[in-house]
């Protein structure tokens, strides 16, 4: 198998270069995941995108001026034009009436346009060995040379070092800069410094990921990480991990598939993790909130059945007798077979005793039904006594809250209303001590 | 020597003028506040109350004038100053917990690069308990109610263990429980002889809660003990239409400077 050999190559002597590429990609993913966390929290992600695009003319100009393909020179050229782009964004926002997002869009597209013009010019002029410049568009990790990787490793190492060193300062800068300033931290310095680190990360990643998609590496991993945690430290670690994994898989996959640029592959891998996080993360994940909604619905359905049985019992003042299904089916819009199925399930969970044609509440089911009715009628009483809402307006509200209110709120309501015996419709309100039941 | 100064004046603001871009917001503000007072800064919307607080704390550039706290420029006495910014000024969905926010109050004492130590976390816990929030120490801050968030901010300022506190609208949009907790806290601070300066909105309660009032509407209207300053005449000057002229003047100055 061909791909097996390809992968094995990463671990043999001949694969030295591949290993370097892999290490570079992992470190890059790691650094962009870390720095991206701060960029995301400070809403600077799009500024990073503008600066990545703005770097392209700098790279081209550097090549035109020196005629060399030195990664370090490229980095310098990229940084200069990237920073110029950032200054333009700040300047446009401050001195014109254009808003920040407009300024970002302007700088991004104009600089990128200039870059593409220069790139095309270089290719058509056939100046020396120009082929490598193309990789700056969509990135090619496999094209990285040892020197490229060495620059990347140094830069990523520096970035991670500074984040660890300034962790506390960057946290307060991101959360509450005014308070930080009042404590005596130089917020202007920290702001410029952290923004520079964002720029630097973007620039270091250009050759591997490309100007077009580099920003995804600082947006997607932290966005995915945010789903899993409520703590900054953990968010940074998870984000770094997802970034590193995307970097590694992106680099490996793009070398396996011939002529596939690295940037898009890395982004797709990262997006896959983002998808997983959006669905499966606890609390913030979609699946979790679906489950929560579903179990609330289920609770509502169960309590409505128990309540119906309770009410029939209440009408005849006998909660003990078996009630024929005919007497409760009027309470539901669902077909009879479904009602039977649900009753059978309630039977299994010991909330009711159900025989084919008749049903009654068990003591557990009775308590739950009583509680539901109690919440319903207390709320009706509260709305009409304390809020002066007409009697005929309170029922629908109570239908909803009877499945939601906590025991604590319920007893507070009862206390506030001074343990009322009847709701506005004259029905008796069951209380916890069970005065109203004959069991 | 220092002690004596403490006894005389906690905060001195001299001929302070502040502008946002070109528009003047505060004109020639001049006042002194003695230590140990609960002070309310009162005035209508746009009067420059928050601006005054921020410029005292060096968060805004001054067009002219100077500020002294305990007879020193602010940067020399930072450790003695506590600050509660407006609750709406931060993103409460930030991934952090209540206790972590309170611990930020220690950062000034901890200094650059060093991490909070065990005693800092213990202090944070203690101050959270002082605002009755110890049960919520490890809650994510977006899961707190508005009033609870405000109390977290207050605990953070307490963690600064300062001598003078500046609070920007701590009573804005809080529930009755929190309002009571804040009032109790202010009284505790007064008993400890701390100076507390509070931007306050509610004219109904200002007389009850504070013993010193500073009335502000772009200019200083009055500054002094509540019983002397809180009268109809001063309130009319603060909230009355006479100041429309001042606001128009600011507009025209702004245009003139463009």
CSV table of C-alpha atoms in Angstrom, one decimal, chain A residues 41 43 94 97 163-172 174-179 181-186 189-190 226 229-233 235 284, chain B residues 54 57 59 74 78 83 85 89-97 100-101 104-105 107-108 110-116 138 140-141 143 153 156 160:
chain,number,residue,atom,x,y,z
A,41,UNK,CA,-12.0,37.0,23.4
A,43,UNK,CA,-12.8,40.3,19.1
A,94,UNK,CA,-10.0,57.1,13.8
A,97,UNK,CA,-16.4,58.3,9.6
A,163,UNK,CA,1.9,34.0,26.7
A,164,UNK,CA,3.0,32.0,29.7
A,165,UNK,CA,5.0,34.9,31.0
A,166,UNK,CA,2.2,37.5,30.6
A,167,UNK,CA,-0.7,35.2,31.3
A,168,UNK,CA,-2.2,37.2,34.1
A,169,UNK,CA,-1.6,40.5,32.4
A,170,UNK,CA,-3.2,39.4,29.1
A,171,UNK,CA,-6.2,38.0,31.0
A,172,UNK,CA,-7.0,41.3,32.7
A,174,UNK,CA,-8.9,40.9,27.7
A,175,UNK,CA,-11.5,40.9,30.5
A,176,UNK,CA,-11.4,44.4,31.9
A,177,UNK,CA,-8.7,46.7,30.5
A,178,UNK,CA,-9.9,49.8,32.4
A,179,UNK,CA,-9.6,48.0,35.7
A,181,UNK,CA,-5.1,50.2,33.9
A,182,UNK,CA,-6.3,51.4,37.3
A,183,UNK,CA,-4.1,48.8,39.0
A,184,UNK,CA,-1.1,50.3,37.2
A,185,UNK,CA,-0.6,47.8,34.4
A,186,UNK,CA,0.4,49.6,31.2
A,189,UNK,CA,1.8,48.4,26.0
A,190,UNK,CA,0.0,45.1,26.7
A,226,UNK,CA,-14.9,27.6,24.1
A,229,UNK,CA,-15.0,24.9,29.2
A,230,UNK,CA,-15.8,27.9,31.3
A,231,UNK,CA,-12.2,28.6,32.3
A,232,UNK,CA,-9.6,30.5,30.4
A,233,UNK,CA,-6.6,28.2,31.2
A,235,UNK,CA,-9.8,27.0,27.0
A,284,UNK,CA,-23.1,24.6,25.4
B,54,UNK,CA,-12.2,57.8,35.1
B,57,UNK,CA,-8.1,57.3,38.1
B,59,UNK,CA,-7.9,56.4,32.6
B,74,UNK,CA,-2.5,58.8,41.7
B,78,UNK,CA,-2.4,53.2,43.5
B,83,UNK,CA,-12.2,50.8,41.7
B,85,UNK,CA,-16.2,50.0,37.0
B,89,UNK,CA,-18.2,47.7,30.7
B,90,UNK,CA,-17.1,44.1,30.5
B,91,UNK,CA,-18.2,40.9,28.6
B,92,UNK,CA,-19.8,38.7,31.2
B,93,UNK,CA,-19.5,35.7,28.8
B,94,UNK,CA,-15.8,35.7,29.4
B,95,UNK,CA,-14.6,32.2,30.4
B,96,UNK,CA,-13.9,32.7,34.0
B,97,UNK,CA,-15.4,32.2,37.5
B,100,UNK,CA,-11.1,34.4,39.6
B,101,UNK,CA,-12.6,37.9,39.0
B,104,UNK,CA,-8.0,40.1,39.9
B,105,UNK,CA,-8.3,42.7,42.6
B,107,UNK,CA,-3.1,41.7,40.7
B,108,UNK,CA,-1.9,45.2,41.6
B,110,UNK,CA,1.0,40.8,43.1
B,111,UNK,CA,2.8,42.9,40.4
B,112,UNK,CA,4.0,41.9,36.9
B,113,UNK,CA,4.6,38.3,35.9
B,114,UNK,CA,4.0,36.7,39.3
B,115,UNK,CA,1.0,34.4,39.8
B,116,UNK,CA,-1.6,34.7,42.6
B,138,UNK,CA,-16.9,28.7,41.1
B,140,UNK,CA,-19.1,30.9,35.5
B,141,UNK,CA,-19.8,34.7,35.6
B,143,UNK,CA,-24.6,32.4,35.0
B,153,UNK,CA,-17.2,43.5,41.2
B,156,UNK,CA,-12.9,42.5,43.6
B,160,UNK,CA,-7.7,45.6,46.6
